[in-house]
Amino acid sequence: LSFAIQLSPGRSIDAAVARELPLLGGGKMPMSGVGLCCRASAKGDAVRQGVLDFLLLGGRHLDSAQLYDNHREVGLGLRQAIEQGVPREEIFIWPAEFGFEDASAWVPRMLGELGVDYVDLVLLHTPKVDKQ
């Protein structure tokens, strides 16, 4: 599998050889990750073990969201991986929220559920739009 990601006019990265995408703020985002939703294995001990295994095998990008209702289990697997030697600063945590208005209350709660001091990127899944 090979495809190019457009960074800016005239520049691209071959995703088959790139492991990280440089971000404008100076950070880097792993090009591949694991989505933590939408199946039976995204709940309970299965998701905890999946996160732990993914990180111990070298994965570094976790895609989560409030909707998935599994941040406690994800956080447990994440903390276990860190305890086993995976550096937190190598892990890119990307949670998503549905509404901008809810984010200020949700982010502190999500950090507590994950058991981390920070996440690397917070996304809006789909912003709520008032049609009036």
mmCIF file of N, CA and C in Angstrom:
data_model
loop_
_atom_site.group_PDB
_atom_site.id
_atom_site.type_symbol
_atom_site.label_atom_id
_atom_site.label_comp_id
_atom_site.label_asym_id
_atom_site.label_seq_id
_atom_site.Cartn_x
_atom_site.Cartn_y
_atom_site.Cartn_z
ATOM 1 N N LEU A 1 0.853 -1.180 0.000
ATOM 2 C CA LEU A 1 0.000 0.000 0.000
ATOM 3 C C LEU A 1 0.887 1.227 0.000
ATOM 4 N N SER A 2 0.693 2.083 -0.945
ATOM 5 C CA SER A 2 1.476 3.313 -1.012
ATOM 6 C C SER A 2 0.591 4.426 -1.535
ATOM 7 N N PHE A 3 0.630 5.554 -0.870
ATOM 8 C CA PHE A 3 -0.080 6.727 -1.343
ATOM 9 C C PHE A 3 0.641 7.951 -0.808
ATOM 10 N N ALA A 4 0.389 9.074 -1.404
ATOM 11 C CA ALA A 4 1.061 10.310 -0.987
ATOM 12 C C ALA A 4 0.101 11.167 -0.186
ATOM 13 N N ILE A 5 0.626 11.828 0.800
ATOM 14 C CA ILE A 5 -0.145 12.777 1.587
ATOM 15 C C ILE A 5 0.335 14.166 1.207
ATOM 16 N N GLN A 6 -0.574 15.018 0.814
ATOM 17 C CA GLN A 6 -0.202 16.364 0.410
ATOM 18 C C GLN A 6 0.019 17.219 1.647
ATOM 19 N N LEU A 7 1.212 17.777 1.801
ATOM 20 C CA LEU A 7 1.531 18.636 2.933
ATOM 21 C C LEU A 7 1.301 20.101 2.600
ATOM 22 N N SER A 8 1.784 20.517 1.479
ATOM 23 C CA SER A 8 1.627 21.873 0.980
ATOM 24 C C SER A 8 1.912 21.802 -0.513
ATOM 25 N N PRO A 9 1.591 22.841 -1.258
ATOM 26 C CA PRO A 9 1.825 22.775 -2.706
ATOM 27 C C PRO A 9 3.264 22.368 -3.030
ATOM 28 N N GLY A 10 3.378 21.297 -3.802
ATOM 29 C CA GLY A 10 4.691 20.845 -4.239
ATOM 30 C C GLY A 10 5.421 19.921 -3.290
ATOM 31 N N ARG A 11 4.859 19.645 -2.106
ATOM 32 C CA ARG A 11 5.524 18.765 -1.146
ATOM 33 C C ARG A 11 4.577 17.637 -0.753
ATOM 34 N N SER A 12 5.097 16.439 -0.642
ATOM 35 C CA SER A 12 4.301 15.308 -0.182
ATOM 36 C C SER A 12 5.217 14.306 0.492
ATOM 37 N N ILE A 13 4.615 13.394 1.234
ATOM 38 C CA ILE A 13 5.349 12.327 1.905
ATOM 39 C C ILE A 13 4.804 11.011 1.390
ATOM 40 N N ASP A 14 5.662 10.082 1.061
ATOM 41 C CA ASP A 14 5.236 8.740 0.684
ATOM 42 C C ASP A 14 4.862 8.020 1.975
ATOM 43 N N ALA A 15 3.579 7.760 2.170
ATOM 44 C CA ALA A 15 3.105 7.177 3.422
ATOM 45 C C ALA A 15 3.639 5.773 3.655
ATOM 46 N N ALA A 16 4.110 5.106 2.617
ATOM 47 C CA ALA A 16 4.661 3.766 2.800
ATOM 48 C C ALA A 16 5.989 3.809 3.541
ATOM 49 N N VAL A 17 6.689 4.933 3.495
ATOM 50 C CA VAL A 17 7.978 5.021 4.180
ATOM 51 C C VAL A 17 7.944 5.988 5.358
ATOM 52 N N ALA A 18 6.961 6.855 5.431
ATOM 53 C CA ALA A 18 6.884 7.828 6.521
ATOM 54 C C ALA A 18 6.230 7.199 7.741
ATOM 55 N N ARG A 19 6.826 7.397 8.896
ATOM 56 C CA ARG A 19 6.235 6.894 10.128
ATOM 57 C C ARG A 19 5.496 7.985 10.877
ATOM 58 N N GLU A 20 5.882 9.241 10.659
ATOM 59 C CA GLU A 20 5.269 10.353 11.373
ATOM 60 C C GLU A 20 4.997 11.503 10.417
ATOM 61 N N LEU A 21 3.959 12.238 10.709
ATOM 62 C CA LEU A 21 3.609 13.417 9.936
ATOM 63 C C LEU A 21 4.002 14.639 10.756
ATOM 64 N N PRO A 22 4.846 15.520 10.223
ATOM 65 C CA PRO A 22 5.210 16.723 10.978
ATOM 66 C C PRO A 22 4.007 17.655 11.103
ATOM 67 N N LEU A 23 3.822 18.217 12.289
ATOM 68 C CA LEU A 23 2.725 19.141 12.541
ATOM 69 C C LEU A 23 3.247 20.574 12.530
ATOM 70 N N LEU A 24 2.391 21.507 12.218
ATOM 71 C CA LEU A 24 2.806 22.903 12.110
ATOM 72 C C LEU A 24 3.384 23.444 13.413
ATOM 73 N N GLY A 25 2.916 22.969 14.546
ATOM 74 C CA GLY A 25 3.410 23.439 15.834
ATOM 75 C C GLY A 25 4.739 22.852 16.240
ATOM 76 N N GLY A 26 5.294 21.985 15.410
ATOM 77 C CA GLY A 26 6.593 21.402 15.708
ATOM 78 C C GLY A 26 6.538 19.967 16.178
ATOM 79 N N GLY A 27 5.365 19.476 16.527
ATOM 80 C CA GLY A 27 5.248 18.091 16.959
ATOM 81 C C GLY A 27 5.162 17.140 15.779
ATOM 82 N N LYS A 28 5.001 15.872 16.104
ATOM 83 C CA LYS A 28 4.856 14.840 15.074
ATOM 84 C C LYS A 28 3.697 13.927 15.451
ATOM 85 N N MET A 29 2.938 13.513 14.437
ATOM 86 C CA MET A 29 1.820 12.605 14.643
ATOM 87 C C MET A 29 2.123 11.290 13.933
ATOM 88 N N PRO A 30 2.046 10.162 14.648
ATOM 89 C CA PRO A 30 2.241 8.867 13.981
ATOM 90 C C PRO A 30 1.237 8.698 12.847
ATOM 91 N N MET A 31 1.710 8.155 11.734
ATOM 92 C CA MET A 31 0.878 8.020 10.539
ATOM 93 C C MET A 31 -0.180 6.928 10.656
ATOM 94 N N SER A 32 0.044 5.945 11.493
ATOM 95 C CA SER A 32 -0.967 4.904 11.664
ATOM 96 C C SER A 32 -1.268 4.761 13.141
ATOM 97 N N GLY A 33 -2.477 4.332 13.419
ATOM 98 C CA GLY A 33 -2.885 4.190 14.807
ATOM 99 C C GLY A 33 -4.003 3.182 14.919
ATOM 100 N N VAL A 34 -4.582 3.123 16.101
ATOM 101 C CA VAL A 34 -5.679 2.197 16.342
ATOM 102 C C VAL A 34 -6.907 2.995 16.776
ATOM 103 N N GLY A 35 -8.037 2.697 16.122
ATOM 104 C CA GLY A 35 -9.308 3.279 16.512
ATOM 105 C C GLY A 35 -9.922 2.426 17.609
ATOM 106 N N LEU A 36 -10.490 3.063 18.618
ATOM 107 C CA LEU A 36 -10.918 2.346 19.819
ATOM 108 C C LEU A 36 -12.429 2.323 19.974
ATOM 109 N N CYS A 37 -13.152 2.134 18.858
ATOM 110 C CA CYS A 37 -14.615 2.158 18.949
ATOM 111 C C CYS A 37 -15.298 1.042 18.171
ATOM 112 N N CYS A 38 -16.605 1.026 18.332
ATOM 113 C CA CYS A 38 -17.557 0.428 17.388
ATOM 114 C C CYS A 38 -17.519 -1.087 17.253
ATOM 115 N N ARG A 39 -17.085 -1.782 18.265
ATOM 116 C CA ARG A 39 -17.106 -3.247 18.219
ATOM 117 C C ARG A 39 -17.089 -3.766 19.657
ATOM 118 N N ALA A 40 -17.412 -5.013 19.834
ATOM 119 C CA ALA A 40 -17.451 -5.589 21.182
ATOM 120 C C ALA A 40 -16.099 -5.509 21.870
ATOM 121 N N SER A 41 -15.015 -5.607 21.102
ATOM 122 C CA SER A 41 -13.678 -5.579 21.698
ATOM 123 C C SER A 41 -13.257 -4.176 22.132
ATOM 124 N N ALA A 42 -14.125 -3.179 21.956
ATOM 125 C CA ALA A 42 -13.808 -1.814 22.373
ATOM 126 C C ALA A 42 -14.354 -1.510 23.761
ATOM 127 N N LYS A 43 -14.700 -2.532 24.504
ATOM 128 C CA LYS A 43 -15.224 -2.356 25.860
ATOM 129 C C LYS A 43 -14.471 -3.255 26.830
ATOM 130 N N GLY A 44 -14.467 -2.865 28.085
ATOM 131 C CA GLY A 44 -13.948 -3.700 29.158
ATOM 132 C C GLY A 44 -12.496 -4.113 28.996
ATOM 133 N N ASP A 45 -12.207 -5.320 29.471
ATOM 134 C CA ASP A 45 -10.825 -5.796 29.481
ATOM 135 C C ASP A 45 -10.269 -5.996 28.079
ATOM 136 N N ALA A 46 -11.129 -6.251 27.104
ATOM 137 C CA ALA A 46 -10.639 -6.455 25.734
ATOM 138 C C ALA A 46 -9.964 -5.198 25.201
ATOM 139 N N VAL A 47 -10.545 -4.028 25.444
ATOM 140 C CA VAL A 47 -9.918 -2.796 24.953
ATOM 141 C C VAL A 47 -8.670 -2.471 25.761
ATOM 142 N N ARG A 48 -8.677 -2.740 27.062
ATOM 143 C CA ARG A 48 -7.478 -2.526 27.878
ATOM 144 C C ARG A 48 -6.322 -3.354 27.336
ATOM 145 N N GLN A 49 -6.583 -4.640 27.098
ATOM 146 C CA GLN A 49 -5.540 -5.531 26.590
ATOM 147 C C GLN A 49 -5.119 -5.132 25.176
ATOM 148 N N GLY A 50 -6.076 -4.715 24.358
ATOM 149 C CA GLY A 50 -5.749 -4.285 23.003
ATOM 150 C C GLY A 50 -4.838 -3.066 22.986
ATOM 151 N N VAL A 51 -5.127 -2.087 23.844
ATOM 152 C CA VAL A 51 -4.274 -0.897 23.940
ATOM 153 C C VAL A 51 -2.885 -1.289 24.419
ATOM 154 N N LEU A 52 -2.815 -2.110 25.449
ATOM 155 C CA LEU A 52 -1.524 -2.556 25.975
ATOM 156 C C LEU A 52 -0.723 -3.274 24.895
ATOM 157 N N ASP A 53 -1.331 -4.242 24.223
ATOM 158 C CA ASP A 53 -0.628 -4.997 23.174
ATOM 159 C C ASP A 53 -0.175 -4.079 22.042
ATOM 160 N N PHE A 54 -1.057 -3.187 21.594
ATOM 161 C CA PHE A 54 -0.729 -2.266 20.504
ATOM 162 C C PHE A 54 0.498 -1.432 20.850
ATOM 163 N N LEU A 55 0.517 -0.883 22.060
ATOM 164 C CA LEU A 55 1.641 -0.034 22.465
ATOM 165 C C LEU A 55 2.918 -0.839 22.670
ATOM 166 N N LEU A 56 2.807 -2.037 23.241
ATOM 167 C CA LEU A 56 4.001 -2.863 23.453
ATOM 168 C C LEU A 56 4.584 -3.361 22.132
ATOM 169 N N LEU A 57 3.736 -3.491 21.110
ATOM 170 C CA LEU A 57 4.207 -3.930 19.796
ATOM 171 C C LEU A 57 4.739 -2.778 18.940
ATOM 172 N N GLY A 58 4.716 -1.569 19.469
ATOM 173 C CA GLY A 58 5.294 -0.435 18.755
ATOM 174 C C GLY A 58 4.314 0.589 18.243
ATOM 175 N N GLY A 59 3.005 0.332 18.354
ATOM 176 C CA GLY A 59 2.017 1.326 17.953
ATOM 177 C C GLY A 59 2.109 2.541 18.860
ATOM 178 N N ARG A 60 1.788 3.702 18.325
ATOM 179 C CA ARG A 60 1.942 4.918 19.119
ATOM 180 C C ARG A 60 0.807 5.921 18.957
ATOM 181 N N HIS A 61 -0.275 5.576 18.257
ATOM 182 C CA HIS A 61 -1.350 6.537 18.003
ATOM 183 C C HIS A 61 -2.681 5.928 18.451
ATOM 184 N N LEU A 62 -3.319 6.537 19.450
ATOM 185 C CA LEU A 62 -4.606 6.073 19.964
ATOM 186 C C LEU A 62 -5.698 7.061 19.571
ATOM 187 N N ASP A 63 -6.717 6.580 18.863
ATOM 188 C CA ASP A 63 -7.844 7.388 18.398
ATOM 189 C C ASP A 63 -9.055 7.016 19.238
ATOM 190 N N SER A 64 -9.525 7.962 20.058
ATOM 191 C CA SER A 64 -10.656 7.675 20.939
ATOM 192 C C SER A 64 -11.680 8.802 20.851
ATOM 193 N N ALA A 65 -12.793 8.630 21.568
ATOM 194 C CA ALA A 65 -13.824 9.667 21.595
ATOM 195 C C ALA A 65 -14.720 9.455 22.805
ATOM 196 N N GLN A 66 -15.363 10.533 23.228
ATOM 197 C CA GLN A 66 -16.305 10.457 24.341
ATOM 198 C C GLN A 66 -17.407 9.445 24.042
ATOM 199 N N LEU A 67 -17.873 9.419 22.813
ATOM 200 C CA LEU A 67 -18.958 8.537 22.387
ATOM 201 C C LEU A 67 -18.665 7.068 22.685
ATOM 202 N N TYR A 68 -17.396 6.663 22.666
ATOM 203 C CA TYR A 68 -17.030 5.258 22.827
ATOM 204 C C TYR A 68 -17.169 4.781 24.268
ATOM 205 N N ASP A 69 -17.178 5.722 25.225
ATOM 206 C CA ASP A 69 -17.393 5.408 26.640
ATOM 207 C C ASP A 69 -16.444 4.317 27.147
ATOM 208 N N ASN A 70 -15.158 4.441 26.818
ATOM 209 C CA ASN A 70 -14.188 3.440 27.272
ATOM 210 C C ASN A 70 -12.863 4.056 27.723
ATOM 211 N N HIS A 71 -12.869 5.341 28.060
ATOM 212 C CA HIS A 71 -11.613 5.989 28.434
ATOM 213 C C HIS A 71 -10.972 5.382 29.675
ATOM 214 N N ARG A 72 -11.755 4.896 30.622
ATOM 215 C CA ARG A 72 -11.147 4.277 31.815
ATOM 216 C C ARG A 72 -10.337 3.043 31.430
ATOM 217 N N GLU A 73 -10.906 2.174 30.595
ATOM 218 C CA GLU A 73 -10.204 0.961 30.175
ATOM 219 C C GLU A 73 -9.014 1.286 29.272
ATOM 220 N N VAL A 74 -9.198 2.243 28.361
ATOM 221 C CA VAL A 74 -8.091 2.685 27.507
ATOM 222 C C VAL A 74 -6.965 3.219 28.382
ATOM 223 N N GLY A 75 -7.322 4.032 29.369
ATOM 224 C CA GLY A 75 -6.320 4.599 30.271
ATOM 225 C C GLY A 75 -5.575 3.544 31.059
ATOM 226 N N LEU A 76 -6.268 2.499 31.470
ATOM 227 C CA LEU A 76 -5.605 1.425 32.209
ATOM 228 C C LEU A 76 -4.561 0.736 31.330
ATOM 229 N N GLY A 77 -4.924 0.403 30.098
ATOM 230 C CA GLY A 77 -3.960 -0.202 29.176
ATOM 231 C C GLY A 77 -2.804 0.732 28.872
ATOM 232 N N LEU A 78 -3.108 2.007 28.710
ATOM 233 C CA LEU A 78 -2.089 3.023 28.456
ATOM 234 C C LEU A 78 -1.100 3.102 29.620
ATOM 235 N N ARG A 79 -1.609 3.193 30.837
ATOM 236 C CA ARG A 79 -0.733 3.284 32.018
ATOM 237 C C ARG A 79 0.081 2.011 32.213
ATOM 238 N N GLN A 80 -0.506 0.855 31.911
ATOM 239 C CA GLN A 80 0.252 -0.394 32.016
ATOM 240 C C GLN A 80 1.405 -0.416 31.018
ATOM 241 N N ALA A 81 1.170 0.082 29.809
ATOM 242 C CA ALA A 81 2.242 0.139 28.806
ATOM 243 C C ALA A 81 3.353 1.081 29.262
ATOM 244 N N ILE A 82 2.975 2.208 29.835
ATOM 245 C CA ILE A 82 3.972 3.159 30.337
ATOM 246 C C ILE A 82 4.782 2.517 31.464
ATOM 247 N N GLU A 83 4.100 1.811 32.366
ATOM 248 C CA GLU A 83 4.798 1.109 33.457
ATOM 249 C C GLU A 83 5.770 0.062 32.924
ATOM 250 N N GLN A 84 5.469 -0.493 31.744
ATOM 251 C CA GLN A 84 6.335 -1.515 31.149
ATOM 252 C C GLN A 84 7.390 -0.919 30.218
ATOM 253 N N GLY A 85 7.527 0.406 30.223
ATOM 254 C CA GLY A 85 8.633 1.029 29.518
ATOM 255 C C GLY A 85 8.326 1.822 28.269
ATOM 256 N N VAL A 86 7.055 1.915 27.864
ATOM 257 C CA VAL A 86 6.719 2.727 26.693
ATOM 258 C C VAL A 86 6.697 4.193 27.142
ATOM 259 N N PRO A 87 7.538 5.042 26.562
ATOM 260 C CA PRO A 87 7.566 6.447 26.982
ATOM 261 C C PRO A 87 6.269 7.181 26.628
ATOM 262 N N ARG A 88 5.657 7.848 27.602
ATOM 263 C CA ARG A 88 4.414 8.591 27.356
ATOM 264 C C ARG A 88 4.580 9.601 26.229
ATOM 265 N N GLU A 89 5.737 10.257 26.154
ATOM 266 C CA GLU A 89 5.931 11.293 25.143
ATOM 267 C C GLU A 89 5.965 10.739 23.719
ATOM 268 N N GLU A 90 6.062 9.428 23.562
ATOM 269 C CA GLU A 90 6.006 8.808 22.228
ATOM 270 C C GLU A 90 4.581 8.450 21.812
ATOM 271 N N ILE A 91 3.639 8.513 22.743
ATOM 272 C CA ILE A 91 2.260 8.095 22.474
ATOM 273 C C ILE A 91 1.421 9.316 22.102
ATOM 274 N N PHE A 92 0.766 9.251 20.954
ATOM 275 C CA PHE A 92 -0.080 10.339 20.460
ATOM 276 C C PHE A 92 -1.531 9.971 20.757
ATOM 277 N N ILE A 93 -2.145 10.711 21.669
ATOM 278 C CA ILE A 93 -3.533 10.440 22.070
ATOM 279 C C ILE A 93 -4.430 11.491 21.423
ATOM 280 N N TRP A 94 -5.435 11.012 20.695
ATOM 281 C CA TRP A 94 -6.301 11.848 19.865
ATOM 282 C C TRP A 94 -7.761 11.555 20.222
ATOM 283 N N PRO A 95 -8.334 12.185 21.230
ATOM 284 C CA PRO A 95 -9.754 12.006 21.529
ATOM 285 C C PRO A 95 -10.612 13.000 20.749
ATOM 286 N N ALA A 96 -11.868 12.655 20.573
ATOM 287 C CA ALA A 96 -12.795 13.532 19.854
ATOM 288 C C ALA A 96 -14.055 13.750 20.684
ATOM 289 N N GLU A 97 -14.658 14.903 20.493
ATOM 290 C CA GLU A 97 -15.872 15.322 21.186
ATOM 291 C C GLU A 97 -16.849 15.807 20.121
ATOM 292 N N PHE A 98 -18.136 15.760 20.409
ATOM 293 C CA PHE A 98 -19.118 16.169 19.413
ATOM 294 C C PHE A 98 -19.443 17.651 19.421
ATOM 295 N N GLY A 99 -19.359 18.319 20.533
ATOM 296 C CA GLY A 99 -19.739 19.726 20.549
ATOM 297 C C GLY A 99 -18.698 20.615 21.189
ATOM 298 N N PHE A 100 -18.441 21.749 20.578
ATOM 299 C CA PHE A 100 -17.462 22.692 21.103
ATOM 300 C C PHE A 100 -17.850 23.158 22.501
ATOM 301 N N GLU A 101 -19.146 23.406 22.699
ATOM 302 C CA GLU A 101 -19.615 23.903 23.990
ATOM 303 C C GLU A 101 -19.338 22.911 25.109
ATOM 304 N N ASP A 102 -19.375 21.623 24.794
ATOM 305 C CA ASP A 102 -19.182 20.588 25.801
ATOM 306 C C ASP A 102 -17.710 20.324 26.101
ATOM 307 N N ALA A 103 -16.815 20.761 25.232
ATOM 308 C CA ALA A 103 -15.405 20.388 25.352
ATOM 309 C C ALA A 103 -14.763 20.904 26.627
ATOM 310 N N SER A 104 -15.112 22.109 27.074
ATOM 311 C CA SER A 104 -14.459 22.658 28.264
ATOM 312 C C SER A 104 -14.771 21.827 29.508
ATOM 313 N N ALA A 105 -15.934 21.229 29.579
ATOM 314 C CA ALA A 105 -16.264 20.349 30.702
ATOM 315 C C ALA A 105 -15.747 18.938 30.470
ATOM 316 N N TRP A 106 -15.740 18.510 29.222
ATOM 317 C CA TRP A 106 -15.371 17.137 28.897
ATOM 318 C C TRP A 106 -13.879 16.872 29.009
ATOM 319 N N VAL A 107 -13.036 17.800 28.580
ATOM 320 C CA VAL A 107 -11.592 17.549 28.557
ATOM 321 C C VAL A 107 -11.046 17.199 29.940
ATOM 322 N N PRO A 108 -11.324 17.965 31.004
ATOM 323 C CA PRO A 108 -10.788 17.575 32.316
ATOM 324 C C PRO A 108 -11.280 16.195 32.778
ATOM 325 N N ARG A 109 -12.547 15.888 32.508
ATOM 326 C CA ARG A 109 -13.083 14.576 32.882
ATOM 327 C C ARG A 109 -12.383 13.471 32.104
ATOM 328 N N MET A 110 -12.179 13.676 30.805
ATOM 329 C CA MET A 110 -11.516 12.686 29.964
ATOM 330 C C MET A 110 -10.076 12.460 30.418
ATOM 331 N N LEU A 111 -9.361 13.531 30.761
ATOM 332 C CA LEU A 111 -7.988 13.383 31.257
ATOM 333 C C LEU A 111 -7.970 12.525 32.519
ATOM 334 N N GLY A 112 -8.924 12.755 33.411
ATOM 335 C CA GLY A 112 -9.016 11.942 34.624
ATOM 336 C C GLY A 112 -9.320 10.486 34.323
ATOM 337 N N GLU A 113 -10.237 10.237 33.392
ATOM 338 C CA GLU A 113 -10.575 8.857 33.030
ATOM 339 C C GLU A 113 -9.389 8.144 32.387
ATOM 340 N N LEU A 114 -8.641 8.850 31.542
ATOM 341 C CA LEU A 114 -7.461 8.253 30.908
ATOM 342 C C LEU A 114 -6.291 8.132 31.888
ATOM 343 N N GLY A 115 -6.281 8.975 32.918
ATOM 344 C CA GLY A 115 -5.183 8.957 33.878
ATOM 345 C C GLY A 115 -3.917 9.591 33.332
ATOM 346 N N VAL A 116 -4.075 10.620 32.497
ATOM 347 C CA VAL A 116 -2.922 11.328 31.929
ATOM 348 C C VAL A 116 -3.067 12.825 32.202
ATOM 349 N N ASP A 117 -1.955 13.535 32.076
ATOM 350 C CA ASP A 117 -1.955 14.979 32.297
ATOM 351 C C ASP A 117 -2.301 15.762 31.042
ATOM 352 N N TYR A 118 -2.129 15.134 29.882
ATOM 353 C CA TYR A 118 -2.383 15.831 28.626
ATOM 354 C C TYR A 118 -2.717 14.826 27.531
ATOM 355 N N VAL A 119 -3.393 15.318 26.499
ATOM 356 C CA VAL A 119 -3.553 14.583 25.245
ATOM 357 C C VAL A 119 -2.909 15.443 24.161
ATOM 358 N N ASP A 120 -2.642 14.843 23.025
ATOM 359 C CA ASP A 120 -1.894 15.539 21.989
ATOM 360 C C ASP A 120 -2.759 16.341 21.034
ATOM 361 N N LEU A 121 -4.012 15.945 20.879
ATOM 362 C CA LEU A 121 -4.904 16.642 19.958
ATOM 363 C C LEU A 121 -6.336 16.329 20.362
ATOM 364 N N VAL A 122 -7.179 17.345 20.465
ATOM 365 C CA VAL A 122 -8.610 17.151 20.704
ATOM 366 C C VAL A 122 -9.330 17.591 19.434
ATOM 367 N N LEU A 123 -10.165 16.707 18.907
ATOM 368 C CA LEU A 123 -10.914 16.998 17.679
ATOM 369 C C LEU A 123 -12.398 17.143 17.973
ATOM 370 N N LEU A 124 -13.074 17.889 17.128
ATOM 371 C CA LEU A 124 -14.532 17.893 17.121
ATOM 372 C C LEU A 124 -14.963 16.906 16.052
ATOM 373 N N HIS A 125 -15.700 15.851 16.468
ATOM 374 C CA HIS A 125 -16.211 14.884 15.489
ATOM 375 C C HIS A 125 -17.042 15.615 14.451
ATOM 376 N N THR A 126 -18.093 16.233 14.909
ATOM 377 C CA THR A 126 -18.929 17.089 14.071
ATOM 378 C C THR A 126 -19.456 18.189 14.977
ATOM 379 N N PRO A 127 -19.133 19.424 14.689
ATOM 380 C CA PRO A 127 -19.629 20.498 15.548
ATOM 381 C C PRO A 127 -21.148 20.588 15.465
ATOM 382 N N LYS A 128 -21.765 20.914 16.574
ATOM 383 C CA LYS A 128 -23.214 21.117 16.573
ATOM 384 C C LYS A 128 -23.503 22.434 15.869
ATOM 385 N N VAL A 129 -24.450 22.405 14.951
ATOM 386 C CA VAL A 129 -24.782 23.599 14.183
ATOM 387 C C VAL A 129 -26.258 23.909 14.386
ATOM 388 N N ASP A 130 -26.541 25.123 14.790
ATOM 389 C CA ASP A 130 -27.916 25.579 14.928
ATOM 390 C C ASP A 130 -28.396 26.031 13.552
ATOM 391 N N LYS A 131 -29.426 25.377 13.022
ATOM 392 C CA LYS A 131 -29.885 25.678 11.663
ATOM 393 C C LYS A 131 -30.634 27.000 11.577
ATOM 394 N N GLN A 132 -30.915 27.653 12.695
ATOM 395 C CA GLN A 132 -31.588 28.946 12.649
ATOM 396 C C GLN A 132 -30.528 29.964 12.562
#
